[in-house]
mmCIF file of C-alpha atoms in Angstrom:
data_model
loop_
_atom_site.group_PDB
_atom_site.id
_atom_site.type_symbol
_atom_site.label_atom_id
_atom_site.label_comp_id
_atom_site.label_asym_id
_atom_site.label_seq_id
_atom_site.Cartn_x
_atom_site.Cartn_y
_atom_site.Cartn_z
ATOM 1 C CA UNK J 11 -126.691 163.189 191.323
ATOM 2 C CA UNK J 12 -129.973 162.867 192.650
ATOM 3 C CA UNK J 13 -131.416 160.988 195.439
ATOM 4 C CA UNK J 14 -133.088 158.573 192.905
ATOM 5 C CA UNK J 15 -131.305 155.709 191.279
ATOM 6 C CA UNK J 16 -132.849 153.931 188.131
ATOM 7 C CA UNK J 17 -132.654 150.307 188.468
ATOM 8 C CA UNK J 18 -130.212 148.671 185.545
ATOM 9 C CA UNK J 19 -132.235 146.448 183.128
ATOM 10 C CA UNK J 20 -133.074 143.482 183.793
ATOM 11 C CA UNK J 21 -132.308 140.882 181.238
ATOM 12 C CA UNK J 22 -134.815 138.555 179.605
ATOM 13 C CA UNK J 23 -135.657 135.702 182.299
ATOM 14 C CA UNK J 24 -135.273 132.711 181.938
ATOM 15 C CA UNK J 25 -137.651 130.272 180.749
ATOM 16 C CA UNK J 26 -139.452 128.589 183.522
ATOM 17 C CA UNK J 27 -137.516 124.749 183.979
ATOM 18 C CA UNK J 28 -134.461 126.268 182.043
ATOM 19 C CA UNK J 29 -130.998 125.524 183.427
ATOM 20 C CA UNK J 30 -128.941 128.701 182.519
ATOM 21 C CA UNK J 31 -125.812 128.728 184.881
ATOM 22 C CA UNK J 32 -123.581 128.670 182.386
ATOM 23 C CA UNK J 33 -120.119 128.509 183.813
ATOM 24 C CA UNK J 34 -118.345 131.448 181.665
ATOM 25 C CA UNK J 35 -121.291 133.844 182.118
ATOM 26 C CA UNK J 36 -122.186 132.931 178.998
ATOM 27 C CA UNK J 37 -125.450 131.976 176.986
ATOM 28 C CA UNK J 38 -126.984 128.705 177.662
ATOM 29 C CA UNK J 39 -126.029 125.558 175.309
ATOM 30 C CA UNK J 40 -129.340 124.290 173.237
ATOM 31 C CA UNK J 41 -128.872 121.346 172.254
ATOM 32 C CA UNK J 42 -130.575 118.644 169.961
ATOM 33 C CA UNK J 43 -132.264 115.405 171.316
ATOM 34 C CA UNK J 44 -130.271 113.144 169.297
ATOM 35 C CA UNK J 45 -127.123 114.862 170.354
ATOM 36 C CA UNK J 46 -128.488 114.572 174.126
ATOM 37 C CA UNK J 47 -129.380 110.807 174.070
ATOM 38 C CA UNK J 48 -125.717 110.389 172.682
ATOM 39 C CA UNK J 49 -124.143 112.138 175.581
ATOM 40 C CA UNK J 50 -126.570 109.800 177.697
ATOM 41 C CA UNK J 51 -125.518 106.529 176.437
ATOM 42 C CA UNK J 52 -122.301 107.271 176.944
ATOM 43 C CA UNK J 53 -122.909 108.094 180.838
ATOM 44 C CA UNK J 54 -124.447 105.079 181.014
ATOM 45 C CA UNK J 55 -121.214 103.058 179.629
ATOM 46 C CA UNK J 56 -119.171 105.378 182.500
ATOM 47 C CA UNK J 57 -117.936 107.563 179.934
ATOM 48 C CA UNK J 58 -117.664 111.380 180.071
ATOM 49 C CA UNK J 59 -119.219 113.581 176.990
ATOM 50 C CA UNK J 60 -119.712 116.859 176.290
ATOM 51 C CA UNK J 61 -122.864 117.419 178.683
ATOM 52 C CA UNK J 62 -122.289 114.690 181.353
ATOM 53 C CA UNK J 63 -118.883 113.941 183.521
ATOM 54 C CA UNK J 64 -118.250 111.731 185.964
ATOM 55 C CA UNK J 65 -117.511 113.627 189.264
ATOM 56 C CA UNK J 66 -115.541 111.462 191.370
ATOM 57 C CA UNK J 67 -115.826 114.068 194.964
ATOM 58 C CA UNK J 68 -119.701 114.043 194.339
ATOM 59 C CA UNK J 69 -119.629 110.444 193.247
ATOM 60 C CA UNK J 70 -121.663 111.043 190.298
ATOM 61 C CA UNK J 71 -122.606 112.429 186.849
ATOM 62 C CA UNK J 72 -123.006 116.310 187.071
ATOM 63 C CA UNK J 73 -124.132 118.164 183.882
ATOM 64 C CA UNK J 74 -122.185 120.867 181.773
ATOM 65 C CA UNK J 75 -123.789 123.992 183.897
ATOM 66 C CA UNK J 76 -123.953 125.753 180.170
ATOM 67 C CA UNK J 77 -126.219 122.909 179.153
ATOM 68 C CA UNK J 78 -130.441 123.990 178.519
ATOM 69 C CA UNK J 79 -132.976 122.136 179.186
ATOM 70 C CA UNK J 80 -136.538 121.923 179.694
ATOM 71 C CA UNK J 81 -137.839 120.880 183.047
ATOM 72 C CA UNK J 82 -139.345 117.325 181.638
ATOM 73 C CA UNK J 83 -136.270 117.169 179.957
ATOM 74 C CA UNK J 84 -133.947 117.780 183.363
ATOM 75 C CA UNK J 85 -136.117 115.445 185.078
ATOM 76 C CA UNK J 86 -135.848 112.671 182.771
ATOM 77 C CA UNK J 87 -131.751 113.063 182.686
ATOM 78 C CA UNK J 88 -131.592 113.241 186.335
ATOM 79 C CA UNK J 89 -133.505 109.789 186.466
ATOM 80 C CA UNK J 90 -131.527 108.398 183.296
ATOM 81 C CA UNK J 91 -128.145 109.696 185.780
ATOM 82 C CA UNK J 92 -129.007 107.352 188.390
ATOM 83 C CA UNK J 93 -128.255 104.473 186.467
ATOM 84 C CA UNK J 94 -125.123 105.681 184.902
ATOM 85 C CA UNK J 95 -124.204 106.580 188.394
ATOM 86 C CA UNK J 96 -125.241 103.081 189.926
ATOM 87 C CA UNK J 97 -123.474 101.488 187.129
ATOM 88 C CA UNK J 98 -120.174 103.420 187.418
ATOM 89 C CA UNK J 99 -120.622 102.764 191.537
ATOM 90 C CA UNK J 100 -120.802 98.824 190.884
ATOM 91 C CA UNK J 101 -118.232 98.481 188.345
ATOM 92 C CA UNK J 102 -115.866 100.074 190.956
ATOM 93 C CA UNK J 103 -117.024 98.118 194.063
ATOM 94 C CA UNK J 104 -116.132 94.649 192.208
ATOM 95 C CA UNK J 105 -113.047 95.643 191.010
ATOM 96 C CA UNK J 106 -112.391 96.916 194.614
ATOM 97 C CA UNK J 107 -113.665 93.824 195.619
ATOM 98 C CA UNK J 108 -111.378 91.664 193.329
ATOM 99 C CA UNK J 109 -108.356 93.202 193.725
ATOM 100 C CA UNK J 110 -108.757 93.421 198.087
ATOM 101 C CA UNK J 111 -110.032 90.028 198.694
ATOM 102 C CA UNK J 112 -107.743 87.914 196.204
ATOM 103 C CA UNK J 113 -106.213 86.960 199.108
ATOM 104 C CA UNK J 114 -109.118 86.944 202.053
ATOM 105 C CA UNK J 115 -112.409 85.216 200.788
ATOM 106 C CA UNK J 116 -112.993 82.686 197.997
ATOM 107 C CA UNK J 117 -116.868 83.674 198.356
ATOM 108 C CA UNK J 118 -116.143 87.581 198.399
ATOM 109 C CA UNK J 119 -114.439 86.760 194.856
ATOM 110 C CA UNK J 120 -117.267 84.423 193.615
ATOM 111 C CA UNK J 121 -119.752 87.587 194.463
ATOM 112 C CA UNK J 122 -118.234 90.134 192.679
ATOM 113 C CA UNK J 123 -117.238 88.304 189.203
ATOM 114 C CA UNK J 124 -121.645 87.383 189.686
ATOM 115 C CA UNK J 125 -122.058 90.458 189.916
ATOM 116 C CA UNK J 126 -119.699 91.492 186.503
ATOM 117 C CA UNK J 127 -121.858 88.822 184.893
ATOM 118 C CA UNK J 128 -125.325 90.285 185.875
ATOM 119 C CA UNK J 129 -124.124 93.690 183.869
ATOM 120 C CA UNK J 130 -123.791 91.820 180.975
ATOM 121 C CA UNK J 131 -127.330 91.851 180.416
ATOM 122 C CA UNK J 132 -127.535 95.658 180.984
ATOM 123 C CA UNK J 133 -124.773 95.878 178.181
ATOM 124 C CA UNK J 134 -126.948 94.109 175.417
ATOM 125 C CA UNK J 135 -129.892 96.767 176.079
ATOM 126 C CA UNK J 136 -126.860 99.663 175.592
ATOM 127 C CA UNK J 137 -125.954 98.007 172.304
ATOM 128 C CA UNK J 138 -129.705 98.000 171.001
ATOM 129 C CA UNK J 139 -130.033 101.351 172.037
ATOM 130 C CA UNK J 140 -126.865 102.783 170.587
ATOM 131 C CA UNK J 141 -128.085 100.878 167.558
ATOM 132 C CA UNK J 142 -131.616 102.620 167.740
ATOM 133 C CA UNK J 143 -129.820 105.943 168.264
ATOM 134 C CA UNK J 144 -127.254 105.382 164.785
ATOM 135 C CA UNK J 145 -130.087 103.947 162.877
ATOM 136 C CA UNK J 146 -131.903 107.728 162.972
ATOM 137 C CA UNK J 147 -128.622 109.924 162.225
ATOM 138 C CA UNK J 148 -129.826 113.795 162.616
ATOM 139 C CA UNK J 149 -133.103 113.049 164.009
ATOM 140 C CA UNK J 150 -134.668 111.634 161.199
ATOM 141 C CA UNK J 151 -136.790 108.594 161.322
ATOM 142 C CA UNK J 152 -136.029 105.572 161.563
ATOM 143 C CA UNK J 153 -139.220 103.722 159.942
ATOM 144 C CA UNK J 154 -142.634 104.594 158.506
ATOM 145 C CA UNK J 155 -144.343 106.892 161.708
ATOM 146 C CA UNK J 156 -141.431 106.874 163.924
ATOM 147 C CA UNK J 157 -142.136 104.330 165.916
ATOM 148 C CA UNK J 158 -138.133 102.969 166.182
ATOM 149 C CA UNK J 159 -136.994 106.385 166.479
ATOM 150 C CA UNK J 160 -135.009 106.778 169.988
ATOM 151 C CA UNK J 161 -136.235 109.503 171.487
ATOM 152 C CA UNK J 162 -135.594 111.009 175.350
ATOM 153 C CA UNK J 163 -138.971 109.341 176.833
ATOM 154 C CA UNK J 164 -138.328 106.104 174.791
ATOM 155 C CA UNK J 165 -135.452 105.896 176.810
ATOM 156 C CA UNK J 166 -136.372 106.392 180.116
ATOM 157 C CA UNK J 167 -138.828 103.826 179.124
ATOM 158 C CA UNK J 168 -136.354 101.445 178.037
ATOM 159 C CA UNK J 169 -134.385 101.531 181.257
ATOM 160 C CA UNK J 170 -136.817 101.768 184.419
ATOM 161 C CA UNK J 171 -136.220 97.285 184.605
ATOM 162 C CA UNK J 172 -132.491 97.786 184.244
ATOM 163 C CA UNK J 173 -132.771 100.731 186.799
ATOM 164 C CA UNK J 174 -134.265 98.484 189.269
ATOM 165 C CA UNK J 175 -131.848 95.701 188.838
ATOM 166 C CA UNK J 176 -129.358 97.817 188.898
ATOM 167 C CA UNK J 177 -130.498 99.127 192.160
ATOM 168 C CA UNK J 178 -130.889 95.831 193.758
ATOM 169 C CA UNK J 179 -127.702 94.653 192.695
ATOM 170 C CA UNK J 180 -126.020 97.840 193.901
ATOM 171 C CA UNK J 181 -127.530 97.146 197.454
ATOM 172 C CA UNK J 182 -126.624 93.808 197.367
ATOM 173 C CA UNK J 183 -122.692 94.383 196.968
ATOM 174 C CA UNK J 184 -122.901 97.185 199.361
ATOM 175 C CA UNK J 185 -124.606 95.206 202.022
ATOM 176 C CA UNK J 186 -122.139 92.430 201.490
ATOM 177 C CA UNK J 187 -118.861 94.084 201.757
ATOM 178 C CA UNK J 188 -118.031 93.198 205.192
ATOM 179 C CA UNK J 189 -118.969 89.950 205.677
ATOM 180 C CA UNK J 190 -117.811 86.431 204.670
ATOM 181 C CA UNK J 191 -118.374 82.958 204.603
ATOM 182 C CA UNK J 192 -122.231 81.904 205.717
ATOM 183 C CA UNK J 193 -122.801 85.609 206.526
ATOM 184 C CA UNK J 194 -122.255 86.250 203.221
ATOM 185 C CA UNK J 195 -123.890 83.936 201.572
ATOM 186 C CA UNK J 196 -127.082 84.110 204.261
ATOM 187 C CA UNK J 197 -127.300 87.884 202.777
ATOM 188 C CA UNK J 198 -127.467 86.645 198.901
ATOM 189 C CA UNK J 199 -129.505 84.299 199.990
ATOM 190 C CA UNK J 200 -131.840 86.238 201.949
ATOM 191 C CA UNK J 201 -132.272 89.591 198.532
ATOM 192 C CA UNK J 202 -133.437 85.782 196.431
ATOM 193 C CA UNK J 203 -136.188 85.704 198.671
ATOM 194 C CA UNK J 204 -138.260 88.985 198.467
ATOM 195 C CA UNK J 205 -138.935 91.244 195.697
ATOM 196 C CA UNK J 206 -140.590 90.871 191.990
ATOM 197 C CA UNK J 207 -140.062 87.980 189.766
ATOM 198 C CA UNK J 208 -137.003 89.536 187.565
ATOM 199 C CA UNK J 209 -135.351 90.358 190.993
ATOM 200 C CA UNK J 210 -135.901 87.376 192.830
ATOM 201 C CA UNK J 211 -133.900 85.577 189.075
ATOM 202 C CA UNK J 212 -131.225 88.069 188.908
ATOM 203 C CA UNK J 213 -130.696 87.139 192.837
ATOM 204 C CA UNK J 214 -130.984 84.046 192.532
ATOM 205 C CA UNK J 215 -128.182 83.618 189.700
ATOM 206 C CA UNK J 216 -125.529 85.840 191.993
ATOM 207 C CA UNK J 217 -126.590 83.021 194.758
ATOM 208 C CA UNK J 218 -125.947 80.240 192.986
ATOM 209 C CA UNK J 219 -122.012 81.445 192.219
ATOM 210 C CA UNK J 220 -121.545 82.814 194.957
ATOM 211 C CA UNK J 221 -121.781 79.688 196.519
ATOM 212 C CA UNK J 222 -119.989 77.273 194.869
ATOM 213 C CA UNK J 223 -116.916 77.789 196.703
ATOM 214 C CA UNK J 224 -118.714 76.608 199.430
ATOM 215 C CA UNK J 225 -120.344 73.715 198.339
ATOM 216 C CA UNK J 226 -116.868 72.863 196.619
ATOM 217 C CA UNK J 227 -115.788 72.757 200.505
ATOM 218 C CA UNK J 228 -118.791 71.101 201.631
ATOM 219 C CA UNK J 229 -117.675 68.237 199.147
ATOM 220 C CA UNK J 230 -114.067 67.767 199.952
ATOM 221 C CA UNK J 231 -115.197 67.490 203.656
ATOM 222 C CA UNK J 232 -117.924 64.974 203.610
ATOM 223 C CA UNK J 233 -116.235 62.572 200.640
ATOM 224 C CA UNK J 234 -112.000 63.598 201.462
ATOM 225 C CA UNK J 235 -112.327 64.510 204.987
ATOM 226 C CA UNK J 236 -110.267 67.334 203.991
ATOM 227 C CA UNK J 237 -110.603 71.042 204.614
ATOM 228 C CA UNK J 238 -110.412 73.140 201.869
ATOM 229 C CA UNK J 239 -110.772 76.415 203.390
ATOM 230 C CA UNK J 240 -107.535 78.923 203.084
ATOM 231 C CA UNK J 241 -109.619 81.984 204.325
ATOM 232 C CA UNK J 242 -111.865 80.646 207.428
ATOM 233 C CA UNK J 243 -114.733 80.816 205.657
ATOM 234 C CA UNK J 244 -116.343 77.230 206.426
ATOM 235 C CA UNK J 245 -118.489 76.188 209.359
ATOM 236 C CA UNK J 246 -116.018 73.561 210.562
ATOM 237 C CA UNK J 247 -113.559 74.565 212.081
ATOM 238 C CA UNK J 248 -110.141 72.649 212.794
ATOM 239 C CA UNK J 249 -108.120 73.347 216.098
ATOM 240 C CA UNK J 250 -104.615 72.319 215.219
ATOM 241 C CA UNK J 251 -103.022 72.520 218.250
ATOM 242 C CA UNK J 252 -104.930 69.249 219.293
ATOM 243 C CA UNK J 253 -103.264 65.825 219.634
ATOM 244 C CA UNK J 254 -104.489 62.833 216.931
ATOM 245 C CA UNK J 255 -105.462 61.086 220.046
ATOM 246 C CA UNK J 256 -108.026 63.496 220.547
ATOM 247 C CA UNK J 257 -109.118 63.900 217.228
ATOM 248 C CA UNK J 258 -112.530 62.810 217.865
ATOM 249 C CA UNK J 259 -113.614 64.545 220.571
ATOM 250 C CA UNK J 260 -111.579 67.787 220.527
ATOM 251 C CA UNK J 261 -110.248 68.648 216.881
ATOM 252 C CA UNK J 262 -113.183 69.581 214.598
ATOM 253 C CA UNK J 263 -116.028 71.883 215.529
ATOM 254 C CA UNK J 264 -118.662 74.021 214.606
ATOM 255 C CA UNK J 265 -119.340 77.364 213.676
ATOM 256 C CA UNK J 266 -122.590 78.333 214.228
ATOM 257 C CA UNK J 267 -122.494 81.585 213.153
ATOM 258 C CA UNK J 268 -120.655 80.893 209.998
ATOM 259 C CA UNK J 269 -123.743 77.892 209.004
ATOM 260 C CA UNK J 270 -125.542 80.318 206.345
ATOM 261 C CA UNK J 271 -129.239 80.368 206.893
ATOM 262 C CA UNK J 272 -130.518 77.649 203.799
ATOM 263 C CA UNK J 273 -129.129 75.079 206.166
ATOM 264 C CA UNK J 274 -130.046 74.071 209.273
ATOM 265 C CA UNK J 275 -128.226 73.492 212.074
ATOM 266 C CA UNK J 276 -129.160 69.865 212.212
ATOM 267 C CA UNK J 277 -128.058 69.034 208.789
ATOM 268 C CA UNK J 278 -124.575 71.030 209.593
ATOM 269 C CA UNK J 279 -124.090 69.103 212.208
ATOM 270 C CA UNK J 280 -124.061 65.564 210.109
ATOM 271 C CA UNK J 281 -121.922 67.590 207.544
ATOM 272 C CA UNK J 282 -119.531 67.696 210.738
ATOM 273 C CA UNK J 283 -119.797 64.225 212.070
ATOM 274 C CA UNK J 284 -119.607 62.882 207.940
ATOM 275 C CA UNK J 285 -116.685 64.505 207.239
ATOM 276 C CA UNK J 286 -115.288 64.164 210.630
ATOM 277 C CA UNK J 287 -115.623 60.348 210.572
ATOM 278 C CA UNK J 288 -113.852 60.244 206.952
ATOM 279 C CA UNK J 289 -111.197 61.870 209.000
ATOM 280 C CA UNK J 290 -111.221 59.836 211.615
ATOM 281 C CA UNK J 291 -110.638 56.854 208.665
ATOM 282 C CA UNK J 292 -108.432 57.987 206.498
ATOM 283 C CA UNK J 293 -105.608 58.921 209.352
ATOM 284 C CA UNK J 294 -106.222 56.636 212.176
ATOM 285 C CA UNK J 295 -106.840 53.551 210.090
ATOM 286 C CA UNK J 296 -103.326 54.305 207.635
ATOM 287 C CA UNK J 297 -102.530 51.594 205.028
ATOM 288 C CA UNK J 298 -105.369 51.544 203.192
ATOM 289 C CA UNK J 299 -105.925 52.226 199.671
ATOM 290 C CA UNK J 300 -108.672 55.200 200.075
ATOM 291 C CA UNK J 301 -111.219 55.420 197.170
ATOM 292 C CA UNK J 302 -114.420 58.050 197.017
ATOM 293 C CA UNK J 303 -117.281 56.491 195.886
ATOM 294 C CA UNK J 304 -118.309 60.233 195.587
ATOM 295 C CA UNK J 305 -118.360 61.281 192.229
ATOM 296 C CA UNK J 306 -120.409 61.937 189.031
ATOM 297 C CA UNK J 307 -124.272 61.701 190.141
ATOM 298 C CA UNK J 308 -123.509 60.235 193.775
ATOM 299 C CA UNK J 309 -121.611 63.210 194.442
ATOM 300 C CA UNK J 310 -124.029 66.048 193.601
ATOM 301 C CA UNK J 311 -126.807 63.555 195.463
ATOM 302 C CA UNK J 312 -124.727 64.218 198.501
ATOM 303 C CA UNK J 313 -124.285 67.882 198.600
ATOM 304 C CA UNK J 314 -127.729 68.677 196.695
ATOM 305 C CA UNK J 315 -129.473 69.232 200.355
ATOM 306 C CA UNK J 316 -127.055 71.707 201.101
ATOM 307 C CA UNK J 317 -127.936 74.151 198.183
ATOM 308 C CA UNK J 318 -130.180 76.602 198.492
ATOM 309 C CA UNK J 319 -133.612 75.745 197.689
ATOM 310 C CA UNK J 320 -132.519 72.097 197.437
#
């Protein structure tokens, strides 16, 4: 044996932006466009395929390490994986949502099924693009020059504005998982306020549902004197323990920090003297027939103020 050693052969390299860690040892995958943007459209409907799964300990879509492809190619599915990701992350946190606060916060519940309704636009651009992608079978074209044809750029092209409303709407049910009541609703309210024109609408949607339960209360307390409010989510408050003697002074109260920030203190606190003085009527003055003049137009008159942007 002698004291020099040849060095064993390298094999071919690989081609610069080339991902070739397959997981057998074996060759890289090629694989066709058409085949690829199939595999992608199904990420972005949360469902596995042959290149892309759903890792649920890296909380994302990893690709088949046997799978080649170009760097622009890599790139482009990295960005396309965000989505899919974000989409797969906020179909999870509503139904987390739904099925943990059933029980704990009417607006919690009103957030999340707003935020099941905003996907249903992203849906309808999936459909056309599945549609684009069946309508040129094997890569061929699907009209005179290609322009129709669905190809990996068109793509990316197609979903950079769901991408970003997916993003904001993402952020939005993350930042709003602890809170409740006005704190809740001050946060909605506050993502309607900043941003571009298609984020300020898609905002502004989620804000109006999630708030109804709390307009709903606002209504039963100013025309009912009642308090609907099985979760302690309004900004009056009701001590109980206090005598009907002292029902004026000493039963109802305020929340400040549960008064979300599209109204003002000041107009709170004539939501708690109106519905605190339709109270005061309807159980220290019994034997009266009570009727609301509340309803139809006088109704939403009433509680329009206390809407945001109203």
């Amino acid at each position: 044996a002698g004291s020099t050693s040849s060095a064993a052969p390298a094999g071919p390299a690989p081609r610069l932006g080339w991902h070739v860690a397959g997981a057998s040892g074996g060759p890289p995958t090629r694989i066709c466009e058409q085949r690829l943007l199939r595999d992608l459209l199904h990420a972005l409907q949360g469902v596995d395929s042959d290149g892309f799964r759903y890792d649920k300990a890296e909380i994302r879509f990893v690709v088949d390490p046997a799978l080649a492809l170009s760097r622009p190619a890599w790139c482009l599915v990295q960005r396309v994986l965000e989505l899919a990701d974000l989409h797969v992350q906020l179909c999870r946190a509503t139904s987390d949502a739904l099925e943990a606060e059933s029980g704990r916060s009417l607006l919690q519940q009103a957030l999340s099924e707003a935020l099941r309704d905003q996907l249903r636009d992203y849906y309808k651009v999936l459909a056309m693009l599945m549609a684009k992608a069946d309508a040129a079978p094997g890569g061929a074209q699907a009209s005179p020059g290609g322009l129709s044809e669905l190809t990996l750029r068109r793509l990316w092209a197609w979903l950079q504005a769901p991408l970003e409303r997916m993003r904001l709407l993402a952020s939005l049910s993350e930042a709003c998982v602890p809170l409740r009541g006005g704190a809740l609703a001050s946060t909605v309210y506050g993502c309607s306020r900043v941003g571009d024109a298609l984020a300020q609408d898609a905002c502004t949607a989620v804000l109006h549902r999630t708030v109804a339960p709390l307009l709903a209360m606002v209504r039963a307390w100013m025309t009912e004197g009642e308090l609907q409010d099985p979760f302690g989510e309004f900004f009056v408050c009701a001590d109980a323990s206090v005598q009907l003697e002292e029902l004026w002074t000493k039963m109802y109260s305020l929340d400040v920090e549960m008064v979300p920030s599209f109204i003002s203190l000041e107009l709170a606190r004539k939501i708690l003297l109106t519905g605190k003085s339709v109270n005061f009527i309807r159980l220290c003055c019994p034997g009266q027939e009570w009727q609301s003049p509340a309803t139809g137009e006088a109704l939403r008159g009433q509680t329009s103020a206390c809407a945001p942007g109203g």
